[in-house]
Structures are given as structure tokens and as C-alpha cells.
Amino acid sequence: MRLKNKTALVTAAGQGIGRASALALAAEGAQVVATDVDAALLKKAYEGVDNVTTAVLDVTDKAAIGRVIGGMPRIDVLFNCAGIVNNGSILQATDEEWEFAFNLNVRAQFWAIQAALPRMLEAGGGSIINMSSVCGSLKGLPSRFIYGATKAAVVGLTKSVAADYVRQGIRCNCIAPGTVDTPSLAGRINSYADPVQARKDFVARQPMGRLAQPEEIAPIIVYLGSDESVFATGQVFAVDGGMMI
Ligand code: NAD
């Protein structure tokens, strides 16, 4: 039980990487608050699961973040997972898309950390894990202008928090997954004129010749949330199936 006596909050835990991570944290003994904007997804994902309580949370609502985190007895691990992918180049990007993506992918992390950090400091420590991506943080990918910009911003946010609180027991890291077979990816694939070819193209950019499963990303969240990673902070952990070789 690598997370016994720890309490964790996961955003966007209704499906995909967030769900797999919340389940993995709970299986390692953490008390998990699994949150998502979609109540039905939460119900389906966690009915009858031990160690998990759920809360509907739209991470673009600052007051709601404060309410959910403020209502927790303590918070040792914060996994800011929520994010959205935008397609398109800089010439296709609109101000509205930029604003929406930065609010969801970056500002929501700023708000959640701002809400959780005083509690962690009071308790003498905590582990914050932010969702970045290989795209933007480590590698430029075609047609991901806004997405890449947001995920690169997550790295700066992560390192800044890590630097400010490194002497106070707070660790702040981010993860950079490669392409993961999640419902949102399936939705993106199905939006192409030729979904079969689109899936082949996503697979082709993965050197291992396959996509990741969400359960293959979750172990890095357990590691970073647990005391096993006690000497790691301010880093970008790539779990990318070899994209950065
Ligand atoms: P997913 O579609 O499987 O799940 C996304 C979840 O986010 C859904 O449950 C949805 O209800 C929730 N959500 C949407 N808007 C929300 C909001 N405003 N507040 C709270 N929850 C909200 O997604 P996924 O593919 O697992 O992606 C999760 C994170 O991982 C994102 O930040 C994404 O950028 C990142 N990521 C994904 C991949 C990939 O290939 N799937 C790769 C790298 C990084």
C-alpha cells in the first residue's frame, strides 16, 4: 500500500487517464476524491469502488475548486488531469479557442494549486502532479498550436511552484504522455473524414507501433503521489512509448 494514509484529489477522473489514475491511487490505499464535470461518468466509474468519493467539479469554476478542496479533510496529492486538445495551426487558431484551452489546461491548474497549497503547507508537505503532454512540452507536433502552447505553459507553472516550495515539503511535477487510447482520442479520431486512416496516423507517430492504454500512464501518478518519489520535483516525466528517443 504505497499511498496509505494519503488523501488525493484527481480532476477529470470520469474517464481516460484521470479515471485510471484515481483507481490506481485508491488501489494503493489512498482516499481519493474523484472529480469531473460529468456526474454520469463519475457514477459509472466509481459505483462500489472502495476508497473513492466523487464530486462534480468543473475546473474552470474557481469558486467550485475552492469548495471541493476546502471540503476535504486533508490533501496530500493533487493530480490536475483536466485538459482539452485543439487541432490546427497558428493561422487557424481563434482567440476564443486560445482562451478556452488556456482556461481549462493551464488556469485551472493555477487555481487548484492555489487552493490546495496552503493546506499542504500547513500539513508539512504534498505532491502536486500536473498534466502536460509530450506535445508542446518536449516536442512540436503538427496541427497542435494552441494545445502545444498550453502544455508547454504547464511545464513553466510546474517548475515555478516546485522552485518556490522546494524547502517546504512540496513537490510539483508534471507528466508528458504520448498518445493514449482514451474516449477523447476516440472522439477526435471519429471526427476525421477517414477515421480508420486517422487511427493509423496516430499509431504511426508512436515508435512502439501502438497507442498507450490509460492504465499504462496511471503508475507514474502512483509513483509521483507516493513517497517513493520523495527526491523528485520540478520535472517533466515522459511516458511516451519512445516518442522522445
Ligand atoms: P478523456 O476524454 O478520456 O477524459 C476527459 C475528461 O475530462 C472527461 O471525463 C470530461 O468529462 C472531463 N472534463 C472535460 N471538461 C472538464 C472540466 N471543465 N472540468 C472537469 N472535467 C472536465 O481525456 P484523456 O485523453 O484521458 O485526457 C486527460 C488529460 O490528459 C488531458 O489534459 C489531456 O490533454 C492529457 N493528455 C492526453 C493524451 C492522450 O493521448 N489521450 C496525451 C497526452 C496528454
JSON list of C-alpha atoms in Angstrom, two decimals, residues 68-187:
[
{"chain": "A", "resi": 68, "resn": "VAL", "atom": "CA", "xyz": [-14.28, 20.92, -3.20]},
{"chain": "A", "resi": 69, "resn": "ILE", "atom": "CA", "xyz": [-10.70, 21.25, -1.94]},
{"chain": "A", "resi": 70, "resn": "GLY", "atom": "CA", "xyz": [-11.83, 23.18, 1.15]},
{"chain": "A", "resi": 71, "resn": "GLY", "atom": "CA", "xyz": [-14.27, 20.37, 1.94]},
{"chain": "A", "resi": 72, "resn": "MET", "atom": "CA", "xyz": [-11.55, 17.71, 2.05]},
{"chain": "A", "resi": 73, "resn": "PRO", "atom": "CA", "xyz": [-10.23, 16.70, 5.47]},
{"chain": "A", "resi": 74, "resn": "ARG", "atom": "CA", "xyz": [-6.68, 16.99, 4.09]},
{"chain": "A", "resi": 75, "resn": "ILE", "atom": "CA", "xyz": [-4.99, 16.90, 0.70]},
{"chain": "A", "resi": 76, "resn": "ASP", "atom": "CA", "xyz": [-1.67, 15.15, 0.19]},
{"chain": "A", "resi": 77, "resn": "VAL", "atom": "CA", "xyz": [-1.83, 14.59, -3.57]},
{"chain": "A", "resi": 78, "resn": "LEU", "atom": "CA", "xyz": [-3.33, 16.81, -6.25]},
{"chain": "A", "resi": 79, "resn": "PHE", "atom": "CA", "xyz": [-3.48, 15.45, -9.78]},
{"chain": "A", "resi": 80, "resn": "ASN", "atom": "CA", "xyz": [-4.52, 18.19, -12.20]},
{"chain": "A", "resi": 81, "resn": "CYS", "atom": "CA", "xyz": [-5.54, 16.00, -15.11]},
{"chain": "A", "resi": 82, "resn": "ALA", "atom": "CA", "xyz": [-8.23, 18.02, -16.91]},
{"chain": "A", "resi": 83, "resn": "GLY", "atom": "CA", "xyz": [-7.42, 19.30, -20.37]},
{"chain": "A", "resi": 84, "resn": "ILE", "atom": "CA", "xyz": [-8.66, 19.63, -23.91]},
{"chain": "A", "resi": 85, "resn": "VAL", "atom": "CA", "xyz": [-6.96, 19.09, -27.28]},
{"chain": "A", "resi": 86, "resn": "ASN", "atom": "CA", "xyz": [-7.27, 21.67, -30.04]},
{"chain": "A", "resi": 87, "resn": "ASN", "atom": "CA", "xyz": [-6.46, 20.88, -33.65]},
{"chain": "A", "resi": 88, "resn": "GLY", "atom": "CA", "xyz": [-5.00, 23.42, -36.01]},
{"chain": "A", "resi": 89, "resn": "SER", "atom": "CA", "xyz": [-2.07, 25.66, -36.85]},
{"chain": "A", "resi": 90, "resn": "ILE", "atom": "CA", "xyz": [-1.50, 29.23, -35.68]},
{"chain": "A", "resi": 91, "resn": "LEU", "atom": "CA", "xyz": [-3.27, 30.56, -38.78]},
{"chain": "A", "resi": 92, "resn": "GLN", "atom": "CA", "xyz": [-6.36, 28.52, -37.95]},
{"chain": "A", "resi": 93, "resn": "ALA", "atom": "CA", "xyz": [-6.44, 29.36, -34.24]},
{"chain": "A", "resi": 94, "resn": "THR", "atom": "CA", "xyz": [-9.05, 31.76, -32.86]},
{"chain": "A", "resi": 95, "resn": "ASP", "atom": "CA", "xyz": [-8.90, 33.92, -29.76]},
{"chain": "A", "resi": 96, "resn": "GLU", "atom": "CA", "xyz": [-11.90, 32.04, -28.37]},
{"chain": "A", "resi": 97, "resn": "GLU", "atom": "CA", "xyz": [-10.18, 28.64, -28.73]},
{"chain": "A", "resi": 98, "resn": "TRP", "atom": "CA", "xyz": [-6.99, 30.04, -27.19]},
{"chain": "A", "resi": 99, "resn": "GLU", "atom": "CA", "xyz": [-8.90, 31.43, -24.23]},
{"chain": "A", "resi": 100, "resn": "PHE", "atom": "CA", "xyz": [-10.93, 28.28, -23.66]},
{"chain": "A", "resi": 101, "resn": "ALA", "atom": "CA", "xyz": [-7.89, 26.00, -23.86]},
{"chain": "A", "resi": 102, "resn": "PHE", "atom": "CA", "xyz": [-5.71, 28.15, -21.60]},
{"chain": "A", "resi": 103, "resn": "ASN", "atom": "CA", "xyz": [-8.52, 28.36, -19.03]},
{"chain": "A", "resi": 104, "resn": "LEU", "atom": "CA", "xyz": [-9.01, 24.61, -18.95]},
{"chain": "A", "resi": 105, "resn": "ASN", "atom": "CA", "xyz": [-5.44, 23.37, -19.48]},
{"chain": "A", "resi": 106, "resn": "VAL", "atom": "CA", "xyz": [-3.48, 25.97, -17.50]},
{"chain": "A", "resi": 107, "resn": "ARG", "atom": "CA", "xyz": [-5.53, 28.41, -15.42]},
{"chain": "A", "resi": 108, "resn": "ALA", "atom": "CA", "xyz": [-7.50, 25.59, -13.78]},
{"chain": "A", "resi": 109, "resn": "GLN", "atom": "CA", "xyz": [-4.21, 24.11, -12.57]},
{"chain": "A", "resi": 110, "resn": "PHE", "atom": "CA", "xyz": [-3.17, 27.51, -11.18]},
{"chain": "A", "resi": 111, "resn": "TRP", "atom": "CA", "xyz": [-6.47, 27.73, -9.29]},
{"chain": "A", "resi": 112, "resn": "ALA", "atom": "CA", "xyz": [-6.38, 24.18, -7.95]},
{"chain": "A", "resi": 113, "resn": "ILE", "atom": "CA", "xyz": [-2.79, 24.55, -6.75]},
{"chain": "A", "resi": 114, "resn": "GLN", "atom": "CA", "xyz": [-3.60, 27.89, -5.16]},
{"chain": "A", "resi": 115, "resn": "ALA", "atom": "CA", "xyz": [-6.46, 26.22, -3.28]},
{"chain": "A", "resi": 116, "resn": "ALA", "atom": "CA", "xyz": [-4.54, 23.11, -2.23]},
{"chain": "A", "resi": 117, "resn": "LEU", "atom": "CA", "xyz": [-1.12, 24.54, -1.40]},
{"chain": "A", "resi": 118, "resn": "PRO", "atom": "CA", "xyz": [-1.97, 26.31, 1.91]},
{"chain": "A", "resi": 119, "resn": "ARG", "atom": "CA", "xyz": [-3.46, 23.03, 3.18]},
{"chain": "A", "resi": 120, "resn": "MET", "atom": "CA", "xyz": [-0.36, 21.11, 2.09]},
{"chain": "A", "resi": 121, "resn": "LEU", "atom": "CA", "xyz": [1.97, 23.66, 3.68]},
{"chain": "A", "resi": 122, "resn": "GLU", "atom": "CA", "xyz": [0.03, 23.51, 6.91]},
{"chain": "A", "resi": 123, "resn": "ALA", "atom": "CA", "xyz": [0.36, 19.73, 6.93]},
{"chain": "A", "resi": 124, "resn": "GLY", "atom": "CA", "xyz": [4.08, 19.90, 6.14]},
{"chain": "A", "resi": 125, "resn": "GLY", "atom": "CA", "xyz": [4.05, 18.58, 2.59]},
{"chain": "A", "resi": 126, "resn": "GLY", "atom": "CA", "xyz": [2.28, 17.41, -0.51]},
{"chain": "A", "resi": 127, "resn": "SER", "atom": "CA", "xyz": [2.72, 16.21, -4.06]},
{"chain": "A", "resi": 128, "resn": "ILE", "atom": "CA", "xyz": [1.25, 18.12, -6.99]},
{"chain": "A", "resi": 129, "resn": "ILE", "atom": "CA", "xyz": [1.12, 16.44, -10.38]},
{"chain": "A", "resi": 130, "resn": "ASN", "atom": "CA", "xyz": [0.12, 18.41, -13.45]},
{"chain": "A", "resi": 131, "resn": "MET", "atom": "CA", "xyz": [-0.94, 17.02, -16.81]},
{"chain": "A", "resi": 132, "resn": "SER", "atom": "CA", "xyz": [1.27, 18.23, -19.62]},
{"chain": "A", "resi": 133, "resn": "SER", "atom": "CA", "xyz": [1.94, 16.24, -22.81]},
{"chain": "A", "resi": 134, "resn": "VAL", "atom": "CA", "xyz": [4.87, 15.28, -24.99]},
{"chain": "A", "resi": 135, "resn": "CYS", "atom": "CA", "xyz": [3.22, 17.68, -27.41]},
{"chain": "A", "resi": 136, "resn": "GLY", "atom": "CA", "xyz": [4.35, 21.19, -26.60]},
{"chain": "A", "resi": 137, "resn": "SER", "atom": "CA", "xyz": [6.49, 20.42, -23.57]},
{"chain": "A", "resi": 138, "resn": "LEU", "atom": "CA", "xyz": [9.04, 18.19, -25.30]},
{"chain": "A", "resi": 139, "resn": "LYS", "atom": "CA", "xyz": [8.18, 18.17, -28.99]},
{"chain": "A", "resi": 140, "resn": "GLY", "atom": "CA", "xyz": [6.34, 20.29, -31.51]},
{"chain": "A", "resi": 141, "resn": "LEU", "atom": "CA", "xyz": [3.63, 18.31, -33.28]},
{"chain": "A", "resi": 142, "resn": "PRO", "atom": "CA", "xyz": [1.82, 19.42, -36.43]},
{"chain": "A", "resi": 143, "resn": "SER", "atom": "CA", "xyz": [-1.64, 20.92, -36.07]},
{"chain": "A", "resi": 144, "resn": "ARG", "atom": "CA", "xyz": [-1.42, 21.33, -32.29]},
{"chain": "A", "resi": 145, "resn": "PHE", "atom": "CA", "xyz": [-0.59, 25.04, -31.98]},
{"chain": "A", "resi": 146, "resn": "ILE", "atom": "CA", "xyz": [-2.87, 26.01, -29.08]},
{"chain": "A", "resi": 147, "resn": "TYR", "atom": "CA", "xyz": [-2.61, 22.63, -27.38]},
{"chain": "A", "resi": 148, "resn": "GLY", "atom": "CA", "xyz": [1.18, 22.68, -27.55]},
{"chain": "A", "resi": 149, "resn": "ALA", "atom": "CA", "xyz": [1.30, 26.22, -26.15]},
{"chain": "A", "resi": 150, "resn": "THR", "atom": "CA", "xyz": [-0.89, 25.25, -23.18]},
{"chain": "A", "resi": 151, "resn": "LYS", "atom": "CA", "xyz": [1.05, 22.09, -22.40]},
{"chain": "A", "resi": 152, "resn": "ALA", "atom": "CA", "xyz": [4.37, 23.99, -22.54]},
{"chain": "A", "resi": 153, "resn": "ALA", "atom": "CA", "xyz": [2.88, 26.54, -20.13]},
{"chain": "A", "resi": 154, "resn": "VAL", "atom": "CA", "xyz": [2.15, 23.69, -17.72]},
{"chain": "A", "resi": 155, "resn": "VAL", "atom": "CA", "xyz": [5.89, 22.98, -17.55]},
{"chain": "A", "resi": 156, "resn": "GLY", "atom": "CA", "xyz": [6.65, 26.57, -16.54]},
{"chain": "A", "resi": 157, "resn": "LEU", "atom": "CA", "xyz": [3.85, 26.57, -13.99]},
{"chain": "A", "resi": 158, "resn": "THR", "atom": "CA", "xyz": [5.13, 23.27, -12.57]},
{"chain": "A", "resi": 159, "resn": "LYS", "atom": "CA", "xyz": [8.76, 24.36, -12.28]},
{"chain": "A", "resi": 160, "resn": "SER", "atom": "CA", "xyz": [7.80, 27.69, -10.72]},
{"chain": "A", "resi": 161, "resn": "VAL", "atom": "CA", "xyz": [5.73, 26.05, -7.99]},
{"chain": "A", "resi": 162, "resn": "ALA", "atom": "CA", "xyz": [8.48, 23.47, -7.42]},
{"chain": "A", "resi": 163, "resn": "ALA", "atom": "CA", "xyz": [11.12, 26.21, -7.07]},
{"chain": "A", "resi": 164, "resn": "ASP", "atom": "CA", "xyz": [9.13, 28.31, -4.62]},
{"chain": "A", "resi": 165, "resn": "TYR", "atom": "CA", "xyz": [8.25, 25.47, -2.22]},
{"chain": "A", "resi": 166, "resn": "VAL", "atom": "CA", "xyz": [11.16, 23.05, -2.55]},
{"chain": "A", "resi": 167, "resn": "ARG", "atom": "CA", "xyz": [12.23, 23.67, 1.07]},
{"chain": "A", "resi": 168, "resn": "GLN", "atom": "CA", "xyz": [8.74, 23.25, 2.46]},
{"chain": "A", "resi": 169, "resn": "GLY", "atom": "CA", "xyz": [7.97, 19.64, 1.64]},
{"chain": "A", "resi": 170, "resn": "ILE", "atom": "CA", "xyz": [6.05, 20.42, -1.52]},
{"chain": "A", "resi": 171, "resn": "ARG", "atom": "CA", "xyz": [6.90, 18.59, -4.71]},
{"chain": "A", "resi": 172, "resn": "CYS", "atom": "CA", "xyz": [5.43, 19.63, -8.04]},
{"chain": "A", "resi": 173, "resn": "ASN", "atom": "CA", "xyz": [5.97, 17.59, -11.19]},
{"chain": "A", "resi": 174, "resn": "CYS", "atom": "CA", "xyz": [4.22, 17.15, -14.50]},
{"chain": "A", "resi": 175, "resn": "ILE", "atom": "CA", "xyz": [3.76, 14.21, -16.81]},
{"chain": "A", "resi": 176, "resn": "ALA", "atom": "CA", "xyz": [4.07, 14.11, -20.57]},
{"chain": "A", "resi": 177, "resn": "PRO", "atom": "CA", "xyz": [2.20, 11.17, -22.05]},
{"chain": "A", "resi": 178, "resn": "GLY", "atom": "CA", "xyz": [2.42, 10.09, -25.65]},
{"chain": "A", "resi": 179, "resn": "THR", "atom": "CA", "xyz": [-0.79, 9.15, -27.43]},
{"chain": "A", "resi": 180, "resn": "VAL", "atom": "CA", "xyz": [-3.22, 7.38, -25.13]},
{"chain": "A", "resi": 181, "resn": "ASP", "atom": "CA", "xyz": [-6.29, 5.47, -26.26]},
{"chain": "A", "resi": 182, "resn": "THR", "atom": "CA", "xyz": [-8.96, 7.36, -24.31]},
{"chain": "A", "resi": 183, "resn": "PRO", "atom": "CA", "xyz": [-12.55, 8.35, -25.10]},
{"chain": "A", "resi": 184, "resn": "SER", "atom": "CA", "xyz": [-11.43, 11.85, -26.11]},
{"chain": "A", "resi": 185, "resn": "LEU", "atom": "CA", "xyz": [-8.90, 10.43, -28.54]},
{"chain": "A", "resi": 186, "resn": "ALA", "atom": "CA", "xyz": [-11.59, 8.14, -29.97]},
{"chain": "A", "resi": 187, "resn": "GLY", "atom": "CA", "xyz": [-13.81, 11.20, -30.40]}
]
